Amino acid sequence: MFPSIRRALAVIVLSILHLERPTVAFIDVIARDFNALTRKVTAHHILLPKSDEVALSLKQSIRNKVNPPKGSDKEPIYIVDAFSAAAERYSRDEETAVRGGLLGTLAPQGYCRAKELDAACFQVPLGEVCGPIESEYGYHLLLVTERTNCPKLDGQNTRISRALDESVLLEGSNIQESRQVGMVLFQQVGFWLGASFAGGIVAELAAKASDIIPSLP
């Protein structure tokens, strides 16, 4: 291969490599932001005064109703029912207490007024009584019953359901549907990324080629 042609090919390869790294990083940012924007949660909370004793005592009481101690003659209660009953009776948040502490159904991230509670909705395990979580409003007990697009935390599970024995079952979403959505997303991303960078690549290659052509033998 002639030296001049090798030089031209080297410029093209270097140009593509130079532009490819930020492109990949940019796609990663888009994917991360997309995940954050599409996360949703269904959760219940109980607002209590700032007392560890009160919060932990109620938390244990709910757990005992869900999983009665050995030797107890009490029947287990489904966790959502036990938590909702406690919220109606004890929660200081009157707005949510009347609906069993329900904060929202498939609410987006940023929905809760208390930022600490909002963050916890996307950090705690599915189907467990968690807390106390402190905010400016008091202490919160939290139960997440459904959450979307948090695979690192939930794996393929997205919600809980009631088993025949009142225990909690973890259920997943339609994986094939999720893949289809993902494919459509990246097709769209790929299209506009290609359109955005194509002009820059062509312009840069043309500029570098113009420097090479005069030096060709």
Tab-separated table of C-alpha atoms in Angstrom:
chain	number	residue	atom	x	y	z
A	1	MET	CA	0.000	0.000	0.000
A	2	PHE	CA	1.302	3.485	-0.908
A	3	PRO	CA	2.463	5.584	2.083
A	4	SER	CA	0.054	8.378	1.205
A	5	ILE	CA	-2.917	6.004	1.239
A	6	ARG	CA	-1.777	4.522	4.541
A	7	ARG	CA	-1.593	8.032	5.987
A	8	ALA	CA	-5.120	8.818	4.767
A	9	LEU	CA	-6.538	5.598	6.235
A	10	ALA	CA	-4.757	6.287	9.518
A	11	VAL	CA	-6.380	9.710	9.722
A	12	ILE	CA	-9.822	8.205	9.067
A	13	VAL	CA	-9.394	5.494	11.711
A	14	LEU	CA	-8.097	7.942	14.302
A	15	SER	CA	-10.956	10.309	13.573
A	16	ILE	CA	-13.559	7.594	14.040
A	17	LEU	CA	-11.920	6.354	17.241
A	18	HIS	CA	-11.667	9.901	18.533
A	19	LEU	CA	-15.398	10.450	18.048
A	20	GLU	CA	-16.524	7.000	19.113
A	21	ARG	CA	-15.490	7.244	22.760
A	22	PRO	CA	-17.644	10.263	23.637
A	23	THR	CA	-20.485	8.736	21.595
A	24	VAL	CA	-20.471	5.555	23.718
A	25	ALA	CA	-20.279	7.622	26.916
A	26	PHE	CA	-23.160	9.754	25.686
A	27	ILE	CA	-25.290	6.659	25.042
A	28	ASP	CA	-24.531	5.448	28.569
A	29	VAL	CA	-25.723	8.773	29.969
A	30	ILE	CA	-28.911	8.569	27.913
A	31	ALA	CA	-29.597	5.012	29.125
A	32	ARG	CA	-29.037	6.015	32.758
A	33	ASP	CA	-31.277	9.061	32.458
A	34	PHE	CA	-33.952	7.025	30.682
A	35	ASN	CA	-33.961	4.493	33.519
A	36	ALA	CA	-34.270	7.255	36.100
A	37	LEU	CA	-37.088	8.985	34.237
A	38	THR	CA	-39.109	5.795	33.773
A	39	ARG	CA	-38.827	4.444	37.340
A	40	LYS	CA	-42.192	4.311	39.086
A	41	VAL	CA	-43.338	3.018	42.452
A	42	THR	CA	-46.434	2.018	44.380
A	43	ALA	CA	-45.793	2.490	48.081
A	44	HIS	CA	-47.494	2.923	51.465
A	45	HIS	CA	-46.128	4.861	54.423
A	46	ILE	CA	-46.940	5.563	58.050
A	47	LEU	CA	-45.945	8.969	59.431
A	48	LEU	CA	-44.995	8.873	63.110
A	49	PRO	CA	-43.473	11.255	65.648
A	50	LYS	CA	-39.686	11.285	65.835
A	51	SER	CA	-39.391	8.483	68.348
A	52	ASP	CA	-37.319	5.372	67.702
A	53	GLU	CA	-39.280	3.511	70.353
A	54	VAL	CA	-42.654	4.264	68.747
A	55	ALA	CA	-41.495	3.535	65.188
A	56	LEU	CA	-39.673	0.293	65.996
A	57	SER	CA	-42.500	-0.931	68.216
A	58	LEU	CA	-45.094	-0.419	65.467
A	59	LYS	CA	-42.784	-1.946	62.882
A	60	GLN	CA	-42.415	-5.088	64.971
A	61	SER	CA	-46.157	-5.190	65.621
A	62	ILE	CA	-46.863	-5.226	61.873
A	63	ARG	CA	-44.255	-7.943	61.336
A	64	ASN	CA	-45.808	-10.071	64.072
A	65	LYS	CA	-49.193	-9.847	62.357
A	66	VAL	CA	-47.649	-10.865	59.053
A	67	ASN	CA	-45.584	-13.676	60.600
A	68	PRO	CA	-47.109	-14.623	63.972
A	69	PRO	CA	-44.584	-15.976	66.508
A	70	LYS	CA	-44.307	-19.747	66.894
A	71	GLY	CA	-46.961	-21.108	69.202
A	72	SER	CA	-49.345	-18.242	68.452
A	73	ASP	CA	-52.933	-19.103	67.547
A	74	LYS	CA	-53.248	-16.030	65.339
A	75	GLU	CA	-53.568	-16.409	61.579
A	76	PRO	CA	-51.035	-14.548	59.387
A	77	ILE	CA	-52.231	-11.366	57.721
A	78	TYR	CA	-51.138	-10.268	54.268
A	79	ILE	CA	-48.489	-7.587	54.642
A	80	VAL	CA	-50.379	-4.907	52.703
A	81	ASP	CA	-53.496	-5.459	54.816
A	82	ALA	CA	-51.517	-5.319	58.077
A	83	PHE	CA	-49.599	-2.220	57.017
A	84	SER	CA	-52.706	-0.428	55.717
A	85	ALA	CA	-54.624	-1.086	58.942
A	86	ALA	CA	-51.722	0.332	60.972
A	87	ALA	CA	-51.538	3.377	58.698
A	88	GLU	CA	-55.239	4.093	59.077
A	89	ARG	CA	-54.939	3.897	62.850
A	90	TYR	CA	-51.572	5.483	63.629
A	91	SER	CA	-50.315	7.597	60.709
A	92	ARG	CA	-50.139	11.347	61.245
A	93	ASP	CA	-50.445	11.943	57.518
A	94	GLU	CA	-54.208	12.370	57.343
A	95	GLU	CA	-54.235	12.630	53.556
A	96	THR	CA	-52.752	9.155	53.037
A	97	ALA	CA	-53.972	7.489	56.245
A	98	VAL	CA	-57.539	7.276	54.947
A	99	ARG	CA	-56.314	5.118	52.051
A	100	GLY	CA	-54.093	2.853	54.091
A	101	GLY	CA	-50.996	5.007	53.792
A	102	LEU	CA	-50.929	4.810	49.995
A	103	LEU	CA	-48.549	7.429	48.641
A	104	GLY	CA	-49.374	6.790	45.006
A	105	THR	CA	-49.856	4.090	42.394
A	106	LEU	CA	-46.917	3.827	39.992
A	107	ALA	CA	-45.849	7.326	40.945
A	108	PRO	CA	-42.697	8.723	39.302
A	109	GLN	CA	-39.477	9.457	41.132
A	110	GLY	CA	-39.756	12.880	42.789
A	111	TYR	CA	-43.456	12.429	43.590
A	112	CYS	CA	-43.114	12.478	47.396
A	113	ARG	CA	-42.810	15.807	49.202
A	114	ALA	CA	-40.230	14.371	51.605
A	115	LYS	CA	-37.049	13.840	49.610
A	116	GLU	CA	-35.766	11.220	52.067
A	117	LEU	CA	-38.956	9.201	51.662
A	118	ASP	CA	-38.875	9.623	47.902
A	119	ALA	CA	-35.301	8.315	47.726
A	120	ALA	CA	-36.123	5.374	50.012
A	121	CYS	CA	-38.935	4.296	47.693
A	122	PHE	CA	-36.256	3.369	45.162
A	123	GLN	CA	-33.788	1.874	47.642
A	124	VAL	CA	-35.640	-0.491	49.987
A	125	PRO	CA	-36.580	-4.094	49.124
A	126	LEU	CA	-39.964	-4.994	47.679
A	127	GLY	CA	-42.551	-6.289	50.126
A	128	GLU	CA	-40.776	-5.513	53.401
A	129	VAL	CA	-41.673	-3.094	56.192
A	130	CYS	CA	-38.733	-0.666	56.216
A	131	GLY	CA	-37.705	2.274	58.343
A	132	PRO	CA	-37.860	4.362	60.314
A	133	ILE	CA	-36.866	6.934	57.699
A	134	GLU	CA	-36.394	10.430	59.069
A	135	SER	CA	-37.627	13.536	57.270
A	136	GLU	CA	-38.654	17.026	58.286
A	137	TYR	CA	-42.183	15.688	58.830
A	138	GLY	CA	-41.230	12.931	61.272
A	139	TYR	CA	-40.390	9.226	61.068
A	140	HIS	CA	-41.779	7.085	58.247
A	141	LEU	CA	-42.365	3.362	57.980
A	142	LEU	CA	-42.402	2.328	54.326
A	143	LEU	CA	-43.771	-0.574	52.309
A	144	VAL	CA	-43.074	-0.773	48.563
A	145	THR	CA	-45.483	-3.073	46.733
A	146	GLU	CA	-44.546	-2.355	43.115
A	147	ARG	CA	-41.597	-0.744	41.359
A	148	THR	CA	-40.544	-0.543	37.721
A	149	ASN	CA	-37.167	-0.284	36.012
A	150	CYS	CA	-34.934	-1.023	39.016
A	151	PRO	CA	-33.283	-4.275	37.851
A	152	LYS	CA	-30.153	-3.846	39.988
A	153	LEU	CA	-32.322	-3.783	43.102
A	154	ASP	CA	-35.238	-6.031	42.149
A	155	GLY	CA	-33.860	-8.278	39.415
A	156	GLN	CA	-36.788	-9.280	37.202
A	157	ASN	CA	-39.330	-8.716	39.990
A	158	THR	CA	-41.571	-5.658	39.823
A	159	ARG	CA	-44.398	-6.247	42.327
A	160	ILE	CA	-45.716	-8.341	45.191
A	161	SER	CA	-48.930	-10.342	45.355
A	162	ARG	CA	-50.878	-12.356	47.904
A	163	ALA	CA	-50.183	-16.091	48.202
A	164	LEU	CA	-52.814	-18.573	49.364
A	165	ASP	CA	-51.270	-18.622	52.850
A	166	GLU	CA	-51.224	-14.784	53.000
A	167	SER	CA	-47.463	-14.670	52.453
A	168	VAL	CA	-45.801	-12.429	49.858
A	169	LEU	CA	-45.106	-13.569	46.318
A	170	LEU	CA	-42.658	-11.659	44.128
A	171	GLU	CA	-43.738	-11.300	40.515
A	172	GLY	CA	-41.991	-10.087	37.399
A	173	SER	CA	-43.052	-8.099	34.380
A	174	ASN	CA	-43.250	-9.258	30.774
A	175	ILE	CA	-39.561	-9.514	29.832
A	176	GLN	CA	-40.249	-9.789	26.111
A	177	GLU	CA	-42.282	-6.586	26.197
A	178	SER	CA	-39.453	-4.833	28.044
A	179	ARG	CA	-36.962	-5.949	25.434
A	180	GLN	CA	-39.176	-4.671	22.648
A	181	VAL	CA	-39.459	-1.309	24.350
A	182	GLY	CA	-35.685	-1.237	24.789
A	183	MET	CA	-35.116	-2.048	21.117
A	184	VAL	CA	-37.433	0.733	19.994
A	185	LEU	CA	-35.690	3.154	22.346
A	186	PHE	CA	-32.198	2.417	21.112
A	187	GLN	CA	-33.329	2.461	17.488
A	188	GLN	CA	-34.593	5.980	18.065
A	189	VAL	CA	-31.458	6.964	19.974
A	190	GLY	CA	-29.254	5.453	17.299
A	191	PHE	CA	-31.073	7.341	14.569
A	192	TRP	CA	-30.737	10.818	16.033
A	193	LEU	CA	-27.238	10.154	17.334
A	194	GLY	CA	-26.210	9.091	13.847
A	195	ALA	CA	-27.817	12.169	12.356
A	196	SER	CA	-26.132	14.402	14.935
A	197	PHE	CA	-22.640	13.003	14.584
A	198	ALA	CA	-22.621	12.263	10.851
A	199	GLY	CA	-22.166	15.912	9.949
A	200	GLY	CA	-19.355	16.311	12.454
A	201	ILE	CA	-17.536	13.194	11.261
A	202	VAL	CA	-17.775	14.182	7.610
A	203	ALA	CA	-16.614	17.711	8.349
A	204	GLU	CA	-13.649	16.521	10.428
A	205	LEU	CA	-12.596	13.941	7.840
A	206	ALA	CA	-12.877	16.493	5.075
A	207	ALA	CA	-10.749	18.964	7.015
A	208	LYS	CA	-8.048	16.420	7.729
A	209	ALA	CA	-8.162	15.087	4.198
A	210	SER	CA	-7.580	18.603	2.880
A	211	ASP	CA	-4.344	18.699	4.885
A	212	ILE	CA	-3.228	15.363	3.483
A	213	ILE	CA	-4.046	15.891	-0.199
A	214	PRO	CA	-1.503	18.690	-0.791
A	215	SER	CA	1.253	16.468	0.631
A	216	LEU	CA	0.451	13.470	-1.551
A	217	PRO	CA	3.209	12.663	-4.128
